Amino acid sequence: NSQSPGHWPKVTQLSIRPFRSSEDYLYAMKEDLAEWLNTLYDLDVQVENFMGALETGYDLCQHANNVNRIALEFQQSNPGAASHMRIPRKEVVFQAKNVVPGSFIARDNISNFIQWCRQELGIQDVVMFETNDLVLKKNEKNFVLCLLEVARKGSKFGMLAPMLIQMEEEIEEEMRDHQDPGPSPLHPRARREKQIREKHEWHGLWGGRGPDPLHGLQL
């Protein structure tokens, strides 16, 4: 059961701390995404069963169609802003009942979600996963990064975002508020983020290819 934007509760505040390894950081992202999905759809996704809870593709496709709906509502109420944004439109067709994990139907659901991510949201390959990744529960890193990117794009239309994305947006807003007009050197906070990114390379989660999937997040 999805909730309307006006009734979305705020995701619990995270305690951001230095992560000792990429595994710790991946765990924190899964924890955040699990709480976000549970809040939106009254699911029972846990860190320990993160991929297993989503392996039929049903909840992913349901979320994709909800993003489409929220994006359309945003376009209707904010036509000026929407004219400069990529608006997802294509409905994701999926099977909801009696889907056996690993079955052809489950694979088809997952494949349709992946196609929507690429074609409707324009998510780049550097943060994409493949059907077999979810079916076989491998390449968890890209699965997590893809869901974060989906959440990031959905938040632009007013959809509830995971706490990591909310923090990004707050940091970006603060940076905009403090930047001087016109070309200028990086704001100290932006410069610090750049240094952190280069030093840690996102704890090995981002190899530096393509867009930074975790831009704005301080470690």
Short mmCIF file of C-alpha atoms in Angstrom, two decimals:
data_model
loop_
_atom_site.label_atom_id
_atom_site.label_comp_id
_atom_site.label_asym_id
_atom_site.label_seq_id
_atom_site.Cartn_x
_atom_site.Cartn_y
_atom_site.Cartn_z
CA ASN A 1 0.00 0.00 0.00
CA SER A 2 1.71 3.16 -1.19
CA GLN A 3 1.08 6.45 0.55
CA SER A 4 0.26 9.80 -1.00
CA PRO A 5 2.98 12.51 -0.83
CA GLY A 6 1.10 14.48 1.80
CA HIS A 7 1.09 11.53 4.17
CA TRP A 8 4.67 10.34 3.77
CA PRO A 9 6.46 10.28 7.12
CA LYS A 10 10.05 11.38 7.30
CA VAL A 11 12.58 8.58 7.18
CA THR A 12 14.45 8.19 10.45
CA GLN A 13 17.55 10.35 10.79
CA LEU A 14 20.74 8.42 10.12
CA SER A 15 23.88 8.73 12.16
CA ILE A 16 26.56 9.40 9.57
CA ARG A 17 29.91 8.21 10.80
CA PRO A 18 33.19 7.22 9.20
CA PHE A 19 32.85 3.78 7.63
CA ARG A 20 35.70 1.38 8.14
CA SER A 21 35.14 -0.43 4.86
CA SER A 22 33.05 -0.53 1.71
CA GLU A 23 31.09 -3.37 3.34
CA ASP A 24 30.11 -1.10 6.23
CA TYR A 25 29.03 1.60 3.81
CA LEU A 26 27.04 -0.86 1.69
CA TYR A 27 25.32 -2.10 4.85
CA ALA A 28 24.32 1.46 5.77
CA MET A 29 22.89 2.07 2.30
CA LYS A 30 20.88 -1.16 2.42
CA GLU A 31 19.59 -0.23 5.87
CA ASP A 32 18.46 3.16 4.59
CA LEU A 33 16.83 1.76 1.45
CA ALA A 34 15.08 -0.99 3.42
CA GLU A 35 13.52 1.53 5.78
CA TRP A 36 12.51 3.70 2.82
CA LEU A 37 10.79 0.83 0.99
CA ASN A 38 9.11 -0.37 4.18
CA THR A 39 7.79 3.14 4.81
CA LEU A 40 6.45 3.54 1.27
CA TYR A 41 4.88 0.12 0.81
CA ASP A 42 4.50 -1.45 4.26
CA LEU A 43 7.00 -4.17 3.37
CA ASP A 44 9.32 -6.17 5.59
CA VAL A 45 12.63 -5.65 3.80
CA GLN A 46 15.62 -6.21 6.08
CA VAL A 47 19.33 -5.74 5.48
CA GLU A 48 19.87 -9.48 5.82
CA ASN A 49 17.29 -10.36 3.14
CA PHE A 50 17.57 -7.21 1.04
CA MET A 51 17.87 -8.81 -2.39
CA GLY A 52 15.73 -11.81 -1.47
CA ALA A 53 12.81 -9.61 -0.42
CA LEU A 54 12.77 -7.96 -3.85
CA GLU A 55 13.72 -10.91 -6.07
CA THR A 56 10.28 -11.38 -7.70
CA GLY A 57 10.52 -7.86 -9.17
CA TYR A 58 6.94 -7.11 -8.14
CA ASP A 59 7.75 -4.36 -5.64
CA LEU A 60 10.30 -2.80 -8.00
CA CYS A 61 7.75 -2.56 -10.81
CA GLN A 62 5.10 -1.23 -8.45
CA HIS A 63 7.52 1.48 -7.38
CA ALA A 64 8.35 2.35 -11.00
CA ASN A 65 4.67 2.93 -11.77
CA ASN A 66 4.31 5.06 -8.63
CA VAL A 67 7.24 7.20 -9.78
CA ASN A 68 5.45 7.60 -13.13
CA ARG A 69 2.28 8.71 -11.34
CA ILE A 70 4.06 11.19 -9.07
CA ALA A 71 6.04 12.55 -12.03
CA LEU A 72 2.83 13.13 -14.00
CA GLU A 73 1.26 14.94 -11.04
CA PHE A 74 4.41 17.06 -10.75
CA GLN A 75 4.29 17.90 -14.46
CA GLN A 76 0.65 18.96 -14.22
CA SER A 77 1.22 21.19 -11.20
CA ASN A 78 4.68 22.51 -12.22
CA PRO A 79 4.71 22.63 -16.04
CA GLY A 80 7.52 25.18 -16.17
CA ALA A 81 9.94 23.18 -14.05
CA ALA A 82 8.88 19.90 -15.64
CA SER A 83 9.69 21.20 -19.12
CA HIS A 84 13.38 21.02 -18.19
CA MET A 85 13.16 17.55 -16.65
CA ARG A 86 13.00 14.02 -17.96
CA ILE A 87 9.48 12.80 -17.15
CA PRO A 88 9.03 9.00 -17.01
CA ARG A 89 5.81 7.94 -18.72
CA LYS A 90 5.87 4.32 -19.86
CA GLU A 91 3.89 2.02 -17.58
CA VAL A 92 5.77 -1.04 -16.38
CA VAL A 93 3.80 -4.22 -17.05
CA PHE A 94 4.36 -6.90 -14.44
CA GLN A 95 2.89 -10.01 -12.86
CA ALA A 96 1.90 -9.59 -9.22
CA LYS A 97 0.41 -12.88 -8.05
CA ASN A 98 2.02 -16.26 -7.45
CA VAL A 99 5.43 -15.17 -8.73
CA VAL A 100 8.06 -17.79 -7.92
CA PRO A 101 11.57 -16.38 -7.34
CA GLY A 102 13.86 -17.28 -10.23
CA SER A 103 10.95 -18.15 -12.53
CA PHE A 104 10.45 -16.78 -16.03
CA ILE A 105 7.79 -14.41 -14.68
CA ALA A 106 10.11 -13.09 -11.97
CA ARG A 107 12.86 -12.58 -14.54
CA ASP A 108 10.41 -10.77 -16.81
CA ASN A 109 9.35 -8.46 -13.97
CA ILE A 110 12.97 -7.61 -13.18
CA SER A 111 13.83 -7.12 -16.84
CA ASN A 112 10.90 -4.72 -17.30
CA PHE A 113 12.03 -2.68 -14.29
CA ILE A 114 15.59 -2.50 -15.64
CA GLN A 115 14.30 -1.39 -19.04
CA TRP A 116 12.24 1.34 -17.35
CA CYS A 117 15.30 2.54 -15.39
CA ARG A 118 17.33 2.85 -18.58
CA GLN A 119 14.73 4.20 -20.99
CA GLU A 120 12.48 6.32 -18.78
CA LEU A 121 14.87 7.58 -16.10
CA GLY A 122 18.05 7.50 -18.17
CA ILE A 123 20.05 5.72 -15.48
CA GLN A 124 23.53 5.01 -16.78
CA ASP A 125 25.17 1.60 -16.94
CA VAL A 126 27.75 2.46 -14.27
CA VAL A 127 25.03 2.14 -11.61
CA MET A 128 22.82 -0.47 -13.30
CA PHE A 129 22.38 -4.14 -12.48
CA GLU A 130 21.29 -7.06 -14.65
CA THR A 131 18.40 -9.50 -14.28
CA ASN A 132 20.69 -12.35 -13.22
CA ASP A 133 22.24 -10.18 -10.51
CA LEU A 134 18.97 -10.08 -8.59
CA VAL A 135 17.93 -13.64 -9.45
CA LEU A 136 21.28 -15.04 -8.30
CA LYS A 137 21.74 -12.41 -5.55
CA LYS A 138 25.08 -11.15 -6.82
CA ASN A 139 26.52 -7.72 -7.68
CA GLU A 140 24.66 -6.31 -4.70
CA LYS A 141 26.61 -3.06 -4.93
CA ASN A 142 25.11 -2.09 -8.29
CA PHE A 143 21.63 -3.18 -7.24
CA VAL A 144 21.85 -0.85 -4.24
CA LEU A 145 23.33 2.03 -6.25
CA CYS A 146 20.61 1.65 -8.88
CA LEU A 147 17.84 1.86 -6.27
CA LEU A 148 19.51 4.94 -4.77
CA GLU A 149 19.56 6.57 -8.20
CA VAL A 150 15.90 5.69 -8.76
CA ALA A 151 15.10 7.23 -5.37
CA ARG A 152 17.14 10.33 -6.21
CA LYS A 153 15.26 10.90 -9.45
CA GLY A 154 11.90 10.24 -7.80
CA SER A 155 12.67 12.81 -5.11
CA LYS A 156 12.91 15.50 -7.81
CA PHE A 157 9.17 15.03 -8.36
CA GLY A 158 8.36 15.23 -4.64
CA MET A 159 8.47 11.55 -3.75
CA LEU A 160 9.73 10.51 -0.33
CA ALA A 161 13.48 9.91 -0.47
CA PRO A 162 15.80 7.76 1.66
CA MET A 163 17.70 9.69 4.31
CA LEU A 164 20.94 9.58 2.30
CA ILE A 165 19.22 11.39 -0.57
CA GLN A 166 17.58 13.87 1.81
CA MET A 167 21.03 14.66 3.21
CA GLU A 168 22.43 15.18 -0.29
CA GLU A 169 19.67 17.64 -1.10
CA GLU A 170 20.18 19.55 2.15
CA ILE A 171 23.92 19.83 1.49
CA GLU A 172 23.34 20.98 -2.09
CA GLU A 173 20.82 23.57 -0.92
CA GLU A 174 23.23 24.86 1.70
CA MET A 175 25.99 25.07 -0.90
CA ARG A 176 23.74 27.06 -3.25
CA ASP A 177 22.80 29.43 -0.43
CA HIS A 178 26.45 30.17 0.35
CA GLN A 179 27.87 30.41 -3.15
CA ASP A 180 28.62 33.85 -4.57
CA PRO A 181 27.02 34.71 -7.93
CA GLY A 182 29.18 34.23 -10.99
CA PRO A 183 32.21 32.02 -11.55
CA SER A 184 34.19 31.48 -8.39
CA PRO A 185 36.40 28.88 -6.74
CA LEU A 186 34.69 25.96 -5.07
CA HIS A 187 32.93 26.80 -1.83
CA PRO A 188 34.95 25.37 1.11
CA ARG A 189 32.28 22.77 1.78
CA ALA A 190 32.18 21.72 -1.86
CA ARG A 191 35.98 21.60 -1.92
CA ARG A 192 35.93 19.41 1.19
CA GLU A 193 33.44 17.03 -0.43
CA LYS A 194 35.66 16.82 -3.49
CA GLN A 195 38.64 15.99 -1.29
CA ILE A 196 36.67 13.31 0.55
CA ARG A 197 35.50 11.79 -2.72
CA GLU A 198 39.01 11.67 -4.14
CA LYS A 199 40.55 10.35 -0.94
CA HIS A 200 38.09 7.58 -0.27
CA GLU A 201 36.79 6.88 -3.79
CA TRP A 202 33.54 6.17 -2.00
CA HIS A 203 35.23 3.33 -0.12
CA GLY A 204 35.57 1.42 -3.36
CA LEU A 205 31.85 1.62 -4.18
CA TRP A 206 32.39 4.07 -7.02
CA GLY A 207 35.27 3.59 -9.42
CA GLY A 208 35.23 7.13 -10.77
CA ARG A 209 33.54 6.21 -14.06
CA GLY A 210 30.47 8.13 -15.17
CA PRO A 211 28.39 10.32 -12.86
CA ASP A 212 29.10 10.14 -9.15
CA PRO A 213 26.16 8.04 -7.88
CA LEU A 214 26.57 9.36 -4.35
CA HIS A 215 27.29 13.03 -4.99
CA GLY A 216 26.94 15.35 -2.03
CA LEU A 217 27.18 12.71 0.68
CA GLN A 218 29.85 13.26 3.31
CA LEU A 219 31.60 10.22 4.72
#
